[in-house]
PDB file of C-alpha atoms and ligand atoms in Angstrom:
ATOM      1  CA  MET A   4      19.692  75.125 212.045  1.00  0.00           C
ATOM      2  CA  THR A   5      22.777  74.372 213.715  1.00  0.00           C
ATOM      3  CA  LEU A   6      25.417  72.047 211.857  1.00  0.00           C
ATOM      4  CA  LEU A   7      27.273  69.239 213.871  1.00  0.00           C
ATOM      5  CA  LEU A   8      30.755  69.914 213.327  1.00  0.00           C
ATOM      6  CA  THR A   9      33.651  69.559 215.412  1.00  0.00           C
ATOM      7  CA  PRO A  10      36.014  72.741 216.294  1.00  0.00           C
ATOM      8  CA  ASP A  11      38.652  71.492 213.467  1.00  0.00           C
ATOM      9  CA  GLU A  12      35.470  70.706 210.996  1.00  0.00           C
ATOM     10  CA  LEU A  13      34.822  73.776 211.321  1.00  0.00           C
ATOM     11  CA  LEU A  14      38.032  75.833 210.968  1.00  0.00           C
ATOM     12  CA  THR A  15      39.191  73.638 208.191  1.00  0.00           C
ATOM     13  CA  THR A  16      36.077  73.999 206.121  1.00  0.00           C
ATOM     14  CA  THR A  17      34.663  77.581 206.449  1.00  0.00           C
ATOM     15  CA  ARG A  18      35.870  78.349 203.046  1.00  0.00           C
ATOM     16  CA  ALA A  19      35.201  81.419 200.657  1.00  0.00           C
ATOM     17  CA  VAL A  20      31.663  81.145 199.403  1.00  0.00           C
ATOM     18  CA  ARG A  21      31.163  82.619 195.856  1.00  0.00           C
ATOM     19  CA  LYS A  22      28.888  80.144 193.532  1.00  0.00           C
ATOM     20  CA  ARG A  23      26.959  78.368 196.302  1.00  0.00           C
ATOM     21  CA  LEU A  24      25.347  81.192 198.233  1.00  0.00           C
ATOM     22  CA  ASP A  25      21.761  81.215 198.132  1.00  0.00           C
ATOM     23  CA  PHE A  26      20.966  84.205 196.856  1.00  0.00           C
ATOM     24  CA  GLU A  27      17.077  83.225 196.601  1.00  0.00           C
ATOM     25  CA  ARG A  28      16.807  82.538 200.088  1.00  0.00           C
ATOM     26  CA  PRO A  29      16.061  85.324 202.934  1.00  0.00           C
ATOM     27  CA  VAL A  30      18.825  86.079 205.972  1.00  0.00           C
ATOM     28  CA  SER A  31      16.917  86.993 209.006  1.00  0.00           C
ATOM     29  CA  ARG A  32      18.235  90.691 210.586  1.00  0.00           C
ATOM     30  CA  ALA A  33      18.131  88.324 214.168  1.00  0.00           C
ATOM     31  CA  LEU A  34      20.152  85.908 212.508  1.00  0.00           C
ATOM     32  CA  ILE A  35      22.788  88.028 211.278  1.00  0.00           C
ATOM     33  CA  GLY A  36      22.635  89.821 214.457  1.00  0.00           C
ATOM     34  CA  GLU A  37      23.395  86.637 216.326  1.00  0.00           C
ATOM     35  CA  CYS A  38      26.421  86.127 214.093  1.00  0.00           C
ATOM     36  CA  ILE A  39      27.585  89.380 214.752  1.00  0.00           C
ATOM     37  CA  GLU A  40      27.138  88.833 218.852  1.00  0.00           C
ATOM     38  CA  VAL A  41      29.261  85.377 218.424  1.00  0.00           C
ATOM     39  CA  ALA A  42      31.591  87.886 216.760  1.00  0.00           C
ATOM     40  CA  LEU A  43      31.959  90.396 219.317  1.00  0.00           C
ATOM     41  CA  GLN A  44      33.554  87.837 221.820  1.00  0.00           C
ATOM     42  CA  ALA A  45      36.735  88.205 219.358  1.00  0.00           C
ATOM     43  CA  PRO A  46      39.779  89.848 220.878  1.00  0.00           C
ATOM     44  CA  ASN A  47      40.498  93.324 220.232  1.00  0.00           C
ATOM     45  CA  GLY A  48      43.172  95.795 221.223  1.00  0.00           C
ATOM     46  CA  SER A  49      42.875  97.147 225.491  1.00  0.00           C
ATOM     47  CA  ASN A  50      38.928  95.503 224.259  1.00  0.00           C
ATOM     48  CA  MET A  51      37.969  99.301 223.384  1.00  0.00           C
ATOM     49  CA  GLN A  52      35.729  97.491 220.543  1.00  0.00           C
ATOM     50  CA  LEU A  53      36.600 100.325 218.318  1.00  0.00           C
ATOM     51  CA  TRP A  54      34.646  98.016 215.817  1.00  0.00           C
ATOM     52  CA  ARG A  55      31.507  98.968 213.955  1.00  0.00           C
ATOM     53  CA  TRP A  56      29.385  96.884 211.504  1.00  0.00           C
ATOM     54  CA  VAL A  57      27.235  98.139 208.953  1.00  0.00           C
ATOM     55  CA  VAL A  58      24.779  95.773 207.906  1.00  0.00           C
ATOM     56  CA  VAL A  59      22.774  96.384 204.515  1.00  0.00           C
ATOM     57  CA  ASP A  60      19.892  94.926 203.589  1.00  0.00           C
ATOM     58  CA  ASP A  61      17.811  97.655 201.766  1.00  0.00           C
ATOM     59  CA  ARG A  62      17.685  96.543 197.906  1.00  0.00           C
ATOM     60  CA  ASN A  63      18.589  99.848 196.891  1.00  0.00           C
ATOM     61  CA  THR A  64      21.727 100.215 198.177  1.00  0.00           C
ATOM     62  CA  ILE A  65      22.842  96.534 197.869  1.00  0.00           C
ATOM     63  CA  GLU A  66      22.379  96.872 194.353  1.00  0.00           C
ATOM     64  CA  LYS A  67      24.248 100.426 194.568  1.00  0.00           C
ATOM     65  CA  LEU A  68      27.102  98.800 196.879  1.00  0.00           C
ATOM     66  CA  ALA A  69      27.493  96.401 194.235  1.00  0.00           C
ATOM     67  CA  GLY A  70      27.983  98.333 191.843  1.00  0.00           C
ATOM     68  CA  LEU A  71      30.667 100.251 193.134  1.00  0.00           C
ATOM     69  CA  TYR A  72      32.198  96.015 194.008  1.00  0.00           C
ATOM     70  CA  ASN A  73      32.118  95.507 190.277  1.00  0.00           C
ATOM     71  CA  GLU A  74      33.887  99.165 189.158  1.00  0.00           C
ATOM     72  CA  ALA A  75      36.174  98.208 191.389  1.00  0.00           C
ATOM     73  CA  ILE A  76      36.858  94.588 190.096  1.00  0.00           C
ATOM     74  CA  GLU A  77      37.268  96.237 186.833  1.00  0.00           C
ATOM     75  CA  GLU A  78      39.719  98.781 187.358  1.00  0.00           C
ATOM     76  CA  TYR A  79      41.509  96.283 190.056  1.00  0.00           C
ATOM     77  CA  SER A  80      41.883  93.093 187.624  1.00  0.00           C
ATOM     78  CA  LYS A  81      43.875  95.268 185.012  1.00  0.00           C
ATOM     79  CA  LEU A  82      46.248  96.365 187.911  1.00  0.00           C
ATOM     80  CA  TYR A  83      46.454  92.662 189.201  1.00  0.00           C
ATOM     81  CA  ASP A  84      47.125  91.489 185.312  1.00  0.00           C
ATOM     82  CA  SER A  85      49.921  93.593 184.645  1.00  0.00           C
ATOM     83  CA  GLY A  86      51.486  93.343 188.408  1.00  0.00           C
ATOM     84  CA  GLU A  87      53.628  91.505 190.197  1.00  0.00           C
ATOM     85  CA  LEU A  88      50.791  89.625 192.322  1.00  0.00           C
ATOM     86  CA  GLY A  89      49.222  88.569 189.482  1.00  0.00           C
ATOM     87  CA  GLU A  90      51.960  86.714 188.128  1.00  0.00           C
ATOM     88  CA  ARG A  91      52.513  84.661 191.236  1.00  0.00           C
ATOM     89  CA  ALA A  92      48.701  83.876 191.585  1.00  0.00           C
ATOM     90  CA  ARG A  93      48.802  82.293 187.878  1.00  0.00           C
ATOM     91  CA  GLN A  94      50.979  80.186 189.082  1.00  0.00           C
ATOM     92  CA  ASP A  95      48.455  78.212 190.986  1.00  0.00           C
ATOM     93  CA  PRO A  96      47.106  75.467 189.535  1.00  0.00           C
ATOM     94  CA  GLY A  97      43.706  76.716 190.828  1.00  0.00           C
ATOM     95  CA  PHE A  98      43.833  80.318 189.616  1.00  0.00           C
ATOM     96  CA  ASP A  99      41.264  79.691 186.812  1.00  0.00           C
ATOM     97  CA  ARG A 100      39.194  78.157 188.366  1.00  0.00           C
ATOM     98  CA  MET A 101      39.154  80.794 191.167  1.00  0.00           C
ATOM     99  CA  THR A 102      38.978  83.352 188.673  1.00  0.00           C
ATOM    100  CA  GLU A 103      35.607  81.853 187.481  1.00  0.00           C
ATOM    101  CA  SER A 104      34.305  82.002 191.156  1.00  0.00           C
ATOM    102  CA  VAL A 105      35.306  85.616 191.668  1.00  0.00           C
ATOM    103  CA  MET A 106      33.240  86.737 188.489  1.00  0.00           C
ATOM    104  CA  HIS A 107      30.499  84.933 189.622  1.00  0.00           C
ATOM    105  CA  LEU A 108      30.018  86.750 192.734  1.00  0.00           C
ATOM    106  CA  ALA A 109      30.914  90.026 191.395  1.00  0.00           C
ATOM    107  CA  GLN A 110      27.993  89.100 188.671  1.00  0.00           C
ATOM    108  CA  ASN A 111      25.435  87.723 191.193  1.00  0.00           C
ATOM    109  CA  LEU A 112      26.574  90.111 194.509  1.00  0.00           C
ATOM    110  CA  HIS A 113      23.721  92.682 194.236  1.00  0.00           C
ATOM    111  CA  ARG A 114      21.369  89.259 194.680  1.00  0.00           C
ATOM    112  CA  SER A 115      23.050  88.949 197.924  1.00  0.00           C
ATOM    113  CA  PRO A 116      20.571  88.775 200.959  1.00  0.00           C
ATOM    114  CA  ALA A 117      22.881  91.573 203.284  1.00  0.00           C
ATOM    115  CA  LEU A 118      26.169  92.824 202.658  1.00  0.00           C
ATOM    116  CA  LEU A 119      28.274  93.233 205.817  1.00  0.00           C
ATOM    117  CA  VAL A 120      31.009  96.163 205.367  1.00  0.00           C
ATOM    118  CA  PRO A 121      32.795  95.917 209.251  1.00  0.00           C
ATOM    119  CA  CYS A 122      34.623  99.289 210.108  1.00  0.00           C
ATOM    120  CA  ILE A 123      37.623 100.208 212.767  1.00  0.00           C
ATOM    121  CA  ALA A 124      37.891 103.245 214.044  1.00  0.00           C
ATOM    122  CA  GLY A 125      40.580 105.687 213.026  1.00  0.00           C
ATOM    123  CA  ARG A 126      42.569 105.940 209.340  1.00  0.00           C
ATOM    124  CA  MET A 127      44.876 103.390 208.734  1.00  0.00           C
ATOM    125  CA  GLU A 128      46.836 105.241 205.796  1.00  0.00           C
ATOM    126  CA  THR A 129      47.720 107.771 208.079  1.00  0.00           C
ATOM    127  CA  GLN A 130      49.337 105.053 211.151  1.00  0.00           C
ATOM    128  CA  ASP A 131      52.465 103.975 211.878  1.00  0.00           C
ATOM    129  CA  ILE A 132      52.765  99.929 211.306  1.00  0.00           C
ATOM    130  CA  PHE A 133      52.316  99.331 215.199  1.00  0.00           C
ATOM    131  CA  THR A 134      49.085 101.273 214.862  1.00  0.00           C
ATOM    132  CA  GLN A 135      48.190  99.564 211.585  1.00  0.00           C
ATOM    133  CA  ALA A 136      48.687  96.250 212.977  1.00  0.00           C
ATOM    134  CA  SER A 137      46.560  97.086 216.452  1.00  0.00           C
ATOM    135  CA  LEU A 138      43.360  97.968 214.563  1.00  0.00           C
ATOM    136  CA  TRP A 139      43.474  95.359 211.986  1.00  0.00           C
ATOM    137  CA  GLY A 140      44.021  93.351 214.939  1.00  0.00           C
ATOM    138  CA  SER A 141      41.189  94.720 217.116  1.00  0.00           C
ATOM    139  CA  VAL A 142      38.167  93.654 213.806  1.00  0.00           C
ATOM    140  CA  ILE A 143      39.823  91.010 211.634  1.00  0.00           C
ATOM    141  CA  PRO A 144      39.568  88.238 214.222  1.00  0.00           C
ATOM    142  CA  ALA A 145      35.763  89.146 215.182  1.00  0.00           C
ATOM    143  CA  ILE A 146      35.373  89.164 211.043  1.00  0.00           C
ATOM    144  CA  TRP A 147      36.704  85.803 210.821  1.00  0.00           C
ATOM    145  CA  SER A 148      34.574  84.667 213.683  1.00  0.00           C
ATOM    146  CA  PHE A 149      30.982  86.455 212.018  1.00  0.00           C
ATOM    147  CA  MET A 150      32.210  83.751 208.931  1.00  0.00           C
ATOM    148  CA  LEU A 151      32.385  80.663 211.439  1.00  0.00           C
ATOM    149  CA  ALA A 152      29.324  81.654 212.723  1.00  0.00           C
ATOM    150  CA  LEU A 153      27.603  81.955 209.749  1.00  0.00           C
ATOM    151  CA  ARG A 154      29.273  78.946 208.874  1.00  0.00           C
ATOM    152  CA  SER A 155      27.880  76.551 211.605  1.00  0.00           C
ATOM    153  CA  ARG A 156      24.343  77.556 210.948  1.00  0.00           C
ATOM    154  CA  GLY A 157      24.177  76.521 207.143  1.00  0.00           C
ATOM    155  CA  LEU A 158      25.252  80.371 205.482  1.00  0.00           C
ATOM    156  CA  GLY A 159      28.581  81.603 204.194  1.00  0.00           C
ATOM    157  CA  SER A 160      30.147  84.327 202.897  1.00  0.00           C
ATOM    158  CA  ALA A 161      33.320  85.131 201.265  1.00  0.00           C
ATOM    159  CA  TRP A 162      36.108  87.262 202.205  1.00  0.00           C
ATOM    160  CA  THR A 163      36.537  90.902 199.879  1.00  0.00           C
ATOM    161  CA  THR A 164      38.731  93.852 199.759  1.00  0.00           C
ATOM    162  CA  VAL A 165      38.251  94.973 196.012  1.00  0.00           C
ATOM    163  CA  HIS A 166      35.558  97.595 196.920  1.00  0.00           C
ATOM    164  CA  LEU A 167      38.019  99.224 198.687  1.00  0.00           C
ATOM    165  CA  HIS A 168      39.195 100.536 195.470  1.00  0.00           C
ATOM    166  CA  ARG A 169      35.951 102.809 196.153  1.00  0.00           C
ATOM    167  CA  GLU A 170      36.059 102.968 199.515  1.00  0.00           C
ATOM    168  CA  LYS A 171      35.157 106.743 199.468  1.00  0.00           C
ATOM    169  CA  GLU A 172      32.490 106.522 197.284  1.00  0.00           C
ATOM    170  CA  ALA A 173      30.976 103.746 199.532  1.00  0.00           C
ATOM    171  CA  ALA A 174      30.844 105.449 203.099  1.00  0.00           C
ATOM    172  CA  THR A 175      28.987 108.291 200.793  1.00  0.00           C
ATOM    173  CA  LEU A 176      26.372 105.735 200.141  1.00  0.00           C
ATOM    174  CA  LEU A 177      26.833 104.089 203.502  1.00  0.00           C
ATOM    175  CA  GLY A 178      27.074 107.119 205.685  1.00  0.00           C
ATOM    176  CA  ILE A 179      29.914 105.627 207.250  1.00  0.00           C
ATOM    177  CA  PRO A 180      32.274 108.746 208.194  1.00  0.00           C
ATOM    178  CA  TYR A 181      35.498 108.061 206.292  1.00  0.00           C
ATOM    179  CA  PRO A 182      37.863 110.578 208.212  1.00  0.00           C
ATOM    180  CA  HIS A 183      37.088 108.359 210.757  1.00  0.00           C
ATOM    181  CA  TYR A 184      36.681 104.808 210.196  1.00  0.00           C
ATOM    182  CA  THR A 185      38.380 102.364 207.836  1.00  0.00           C
ATOM    183  CA  GLN A 186      36.371  99.807 205.990  1.00  0.00           C
ATOM    184  CA  ALA A 187      37.910  96.219 206.240  1.00  0.00           C
ATOM    185  CA  GLY A 188      36.399  94.619 203.359  1.00  0.00           C
ATOM    186  CA  LEU A 189      32.753  93.868 201.886  1.00  0.00           C
ATOM    187  CA  PHE A 190      30.788  90.157 203.255  1.00  0.00           C
ATOM    188  CA  PRO A 191      28.080  88.906 201.009  1.00  0.00           C
ATOM    189  CA  VAL A 192      25.529  86.823 203.604  1.00  0.00           C
ATOM    190  CA  ALA A 193      23.573  84.165 202.659  1.00  0.00           C
ATOM    191  CA  TYR A 194      22.259  80.538 203.167  1.00  0.00           C
ATOM    192  CA  THR A 195      25.061  78.252 201.165  1.00  0.00           C
ATOM    193  CA  LEU A 196      23.375  75.953 198.929  1.00  0.00           C
ATOM    194  CA  GLY A 197      24.727  72.010 200.858  1.00  0.00           C
ATOM    195  CA  THR A 198      26.643  72.486 204.268  1.00  0.00           C
ATOM    196  CA  GLU A 199      29.631  70.200 202.762  1.00  0.00           C
ATOM    197  CA  PHE A 200      32.437  72.137 202.408  1.00  0.00           C
ATOM    198  CA  LYS A 201      36.200  70.611 201.836  1.00  0.00           C
ATOM    199  CA  ARG A 202      39.511  71.351 203.275  1.00  0.00           C
ATOM    200  CA  ALA A 203      41.351  73.772 201.055  1.00  0.00           C
ATOM    201  CA  ARG A 204      44.683  73.812 199.157  1.00  0.00           C
ATOM    202  CA  ARG A 205      47.255  74.680 201.445  1.00  0.00           C
ATOM    203  CA  ARG A 206      50.865  74.136 201.711  1.00  0.00           C
ATOM    204  CA  PRO A 207      51.841  71.797 204.624  1.00  0.00           C
ATOM    205  CA  ALA A 208      53.001  74.084 207.683  1.00  0.00           C
ATOM    206  CA  ALA A 209      56.468  72.252 207.457  1.00  0.00           C
ATOM    207  CA  ASP A 210      56.826  74.293 204.595  1.00  0.00           C
ATOM    208  CA  VAL A 211      55.698  78.075 205.955  1.00  0.00           C
ATOM    209  CA  ILE A 212      57.101  77.296 209.622  1.00  0.00           C
ATOM    210  CA  HIS A 213      60.774  78.720 210.933  1.00  0.00           C
ATOM    211  CA  TRP A 214      61.477  77.166 213.838  1.00  0.00           C
ATOM    212  CA  ASN A 215      63.853  79.194 216.438  1.00  0.00           C
ATOM    213  CA  ARG A 216      65.408  80.942 213.406  1.00  0.00           C
ATOM    214  CA  TRP A 217      63.969  81.998 209.822  1.00  0.00           C
TER     215      TRP A 217
HETATM  216  C1  FMN B  23      42.266  90.000 202.588  1.00  0.00           C
HETATM  217  C2  FMN B  23      41.663  89.347 201.527  1.00  0.00           C
HETATM  218  C3  FMN B  23      40.701  89.833 200.638  1.00  0.00           C
HETATM  219  C4  FMN B  23      40.142  89.161 199.239  1.00  0.00           C
HETATM  220  N1  FMN B  23      39.285  89.766 198.526  1.00  0.00           N
HETATM  221  C5  FMN B  23      38.757  89.386 197.855  1.00  0.00           C
HETATM  222  C6  FMN B  23      37.927  90.085 196.775  1.00  0.00           C
HETATM  223  O1  FMN B  23      37.718  91.029 196.695  1.00  0.00           O
HETATM  224  N2  FMN B  23      37.388  89.172 196.125  1.00  0.00           N
HETATM  225  C7  FMN B  23      36.509  87.986 196.319  1.00  0.00           C
HETATM  226  O2  FMN B  23      35.935  87.008 195.498  1.00  0.00           O
HETATM  227  N3  FMN B  23      37.604  87.170 197.341  1.00  0.00           N
HETATM  228  C8  FMN B  23      37.989  87.994 197.706  1.00  0.00           C
HETATM  229  N4  FMN B  23      39.455  86.737 198.341  1.00  0.00           N
HETATM  230  C9  FMN B  23      38.571  85.408 198.834  1.00  0.00           C
HETATM  231  C10 FMN B  23      40.399  84.731 198.720  1.00  0.00           C
HETATM  232  O3  FMN B  23      39.923  84.910 197.451  1.00  0.00           O
HETATM  233  C11 FMN B  23      40.110  83.045 199.301  1.00  0.00           C
HETATM  234  O4  FMN B  23      40.375  83.365 200.327  1.00  0.00           O
HETATM  235  C12 FMN B  23      41.069  82.172 198.676  1.00  0.00           C
HETATM  236  O5  FMN B  23      40.869  82.523 196.921  1.00  0.00           O
HETATM  237  C13 FMN B  23      40.723  81.183 199.072  1.00  0.00           C
HETATM  238  O6  FMN B  23      39.774  79.707 199.162  1.00  0.00           O
HETATM  239  P1  FMN B  23      39.364  79.577 200.415  1.00  0.00           P
HETATM  240  O7  FMN B  23      39.849  80.198 201.466  1.00  0.00           O
HETATM  241  O8  FMN B  23      37.958  79.002 200.152  1.00  0.00           O
HETATM  242  O9  FMN B  23      40.694  78.196 200.280  1.00  0.00           O
HETATM  243  C14 FMN B  23      39.943  87.700 199.602  1.00  0.00           C
HETATM  244  C15 FMN B  23      40.488  86.949 200.687  1.00  0.00           C
HETATM  245  C16 FMN B  23      41.135  87.786 201.948  1.00  0.00           C
HETATM  246  C17 FMN B  23      41.478  86.916 202.897  1.00  0.00           C
END
């Protein structure tokens, strides 16, 4: 299935989908591979293509990875609740709804047809800011392209990073060479329940643009 969306509709309606993921409907490897092929057209530093894409569709491994995600979310919630980040997030009128949605995904992540863990070569924490920006910039555009490719085919995902509180354990589980690769996040892959999604509530561009000078 290809949704008939204009480029702007695709870009403005690709949401973090948590409550509307269809956990019952299988997703073929061919379809995930097709979306990754699209993703690999993204820009990346010196075209070195330092990315790797770990796709998990083994039920047992999905359950274990979802277990790590849930451990991490419990730990992170405590940090978040007491920290400045949580304080700022709570000021958003949509905060309670988002929290409920985050918890729904956490509770159902183990039911995902597949989970994707994109990786980039190198350990981020040992690099200077130029190298970090170059490495993140060499995988994040591709992940976003993957999410757009899913959306245009009637599937969805949610960008998640919380499992990185258990990155080492996830590396061990998935056989990722932790000293040489950094995981960028964890992405459920599923068909969406319905294909209508709205534009997000965001601050207007005029509030965040600085013309010529900050
Ligand atoms: C860097 C990053 C990390 C995120 N981490 C998580 C996460 O760990 N768990 C989760 O449920 N959502 C996570 N999200 C999803 C955001 O909460 C979501 O994008 C935001 O609420 C806006 O939703 P929208 O894009 O549908 O408007 C993350 C998003 C980004 C970009």
